[in-house]
Amino acid sequence: MSTLFGESPGAFGESAAGAGGGVPYDLFGPAVLAPPAGGDAGGGAPRLDAEGLLDGLNPQQRAAVVHIGAPLLVVAGAGSGKTRVLAHRIAYLLAARGVRPGEVLAITFTNKAAAEMRERVGALVGPRAREMWVSTFHSACVRILRSEAKRLGYGSSFSIYDAADAQRLITMVTRDLDLDPKRHPARGLAAQISNLKNELIDWEAARDRASSHQERTVAEVYAAYQQRLAQANAFDFDDLIMMAVNVLQAFPDVAEHYRRRFRHVLVDEYQDTNHAQYVLVRELVGQPAHVDADAPAAADPPVSTATWASGAVPPAELCVVGDADQSIYAFRGANIRNIVEFEEDFPNAAVILLEQNYRSTQTILSAANGVIARNNQRKAKRLWSDAGDGEKIVGFVADNEHDEAAFVAEEVDRLTDAGLARPAGVAVFYRTNAQSRVFEEIFVRVGLPYRVVGGVRFYERREIRDLLAYLRVLVNPNDTVNLRRILNVPRRGIGDRAEAALAGFAEVERIGFAAALERVGEVPGIATRSAKAVREFTALLTELRAVEANGPVAVVEAARERTGYLSELVAEDTAEAQGRVENLQELVGVVQEFTERSPEGTLAEFLEQVSLVADADQIPTDDGSDGVVTLMTLHSAKGLEFPVVFLTGLEDGVFPHLRTLGDPTQLEEERRLAYVGVTRARSRLYLTRSVVRSAWGQPAYNPPSRFLGEVPDALVDWRRLVEAAPEPAARPWGGSGGFGSGTGGGSGPARRSLPNSPFAGRPAARPVLELSQGDRVTHDSFGLGVVVATGGVGDSAEATIDFGADAGTKRLLLRYAPVEKL
DNA sequence: TCGAAACGGTTTTTT
DNA sequence: ACCGTTTCGA
């Protein structure tokens, strides 16, 4: 069913009327609904009668579609047709229950999922689906905030700061507060503040509950950061949710407005919601959040409680869909309790289980079941399929990561030559983005077309961010982060000194940075040359602002050319600069497409949409041609399916990731990730690992992933195993490599050994040096030292070592540090 | 103020 | 190994 890659046309292929390909994701808000595929877009929509909407659904699916009243949880196993259920449920609401489209709010996590939902509902009910809000959590909140920003003291043309912007701003804050950037890295502070926001803890609450020095520092940074965001008229990603909740809770009339409007709220991937999103849903539905007795918030019940308790608006009908086994975002605040305790949160809730899988062979499902069954904290659920056993799973043990990639390339080649697969039907999954490189190298060499999802993203490339910074400043002059970013880009002679003088002046005068630029003449301690450059810069901004009237395309072109950005790159005349020029051209193309699709679209609208684009939105869609092999992380793979899947890097330390090995909870999340990976495959699944893998310079011998041992032996055909333990890692450090021997792919004798155990010839894990306080050591570059402290266990063991007057005291990760014990 | 050189962190996953 | 950032010299 829900394939984006199989029989149905890509979600955007033919539905993206007028888009003309190119931008592979839907940038456009809920108001823009593509006409239903199949062309019957005229007034007389494809009006299925209510009964017709139930055709072809199994009894559980049908029950979920027709359910009335009480909050409904649909526990939808992988491939069990949940998107179909959601789409049919919405259509059924309209067709059978007289619900008006404007009363429906459907929330997803990615733009791609939202677009697919919109398209599928559109295909069922026709153009009136346009009235619905089908959007991501973030874009729904932006929409709410755009109309209500004034109540929060924000202007409606606020900027949206992504993680990188937030980090820059936090760096500025830590500088202001004179914090040691070594002790308080912006990255860590950003993560902690983000966690607080996901828990709906504002800076005052954070200050009040801080009990350690570290927490007080975080609260202090949080407070200053939030103030700077407000000054810049900007929200960060987490603010979007938190502030939307704030508005709903603080202003009963706002809450009532949305509750009157949305009588049906549907949430996809409910297992990925964090606390803030959970509360948001409850506020929108009109069921104030269930409050723990011991939570501090209990003393201060949300205003909104009174609103619905007084009977103004009865709660909306809620339907959430999710699968606790596919919860893989706990690390960023997703709270699995939201789905696990749904029935406690909503005491009269109904639960429907979808266990029949329409995607994979029974072999693949049995493998998935075998793995996920090892998780303890879990409600029993067993996927089944009537598609038959199909092919066996193929296992492969490679000598090194190049060998592994070569095997994948050969196998893809073999399958496509034999007509068993098209490149578009093949996906290669790995745990971390860094692992894509080896595959890319080999695929380029053998001429296999591919596309990498994620990694260095288009909108994170420096030149793109620079140009977008110009555009953001035009729309929101108070956007200090972006203004300071472009102040001296390209180089125009406004250095750190001048910038500091301007910032100081702004501070003293209590004016914005932009205002300080205008009054550069009064700024003390600024060089005449710099002042002149500043005047030229402000003149440039004025000039660009004048272009704004000519539409977004004109502005982006002007920003590219009149700033001198383009000419600087051209002058550089390197391959890298050439690439950047092309990227800028592509950005112009994106703006052009935006204007074609929304002729009335403003620059501000364009910027909002690019701010909310995610990796997962850029997955290539299958247009029926041979297409390309897709390379992506397991996380990006969720929600997709492919006839052929390679799950690579199955080594303890890689997958499961090193940093999860010591923590059972995190390990369970890794296992769910494995489950997600396995269940993406329709008919062919490959499991591969590598005996040695070079990670940042040094080779690492990792044992086979424990997940391999959890797949029933009988399901796997091991094409290659390694017999003897490879050369043990006896050479401590400085052993001059000797690697890169087997990069030719398929080189070396294929040593076969005893069949069917991934653990045959299990290599020893590379030992980590064990040190204790007082040990004397020698380091390749620091020389002799004495251990003063140790910490961490296993591969994350570290030691603080005093190397004497010359090198000082260092903290080193023993796994990597070139240290020998004496 | 700017470029080259040294440095150091990175490799978990993202709206 | 690689990248971006900081530091140092011109």
CSV table of N, CA and C in Angstrom, one decimal, chain A residues 79 205 583:
chain,number,residue,atom,x,y,z
A,79,GLY,N,3.9,-1.3,8.1
A,79,GLY,CA,3.4,-1.8,6.8
A,79,GLY,C,1.9,-2.3,7.0
A,205,ALA,N,11.0,29.1,35.1
A,205,ALA,CA,10.8,27.8,35.7
A,205,ALA,C,12.2,27.1,35.8
A,583,ASN,N,25.1,25.9,-6.6
A,583,ASN,CA,24.1,25.8,-5.5
A,583,ASN,C,23.3,27.1,-5.4
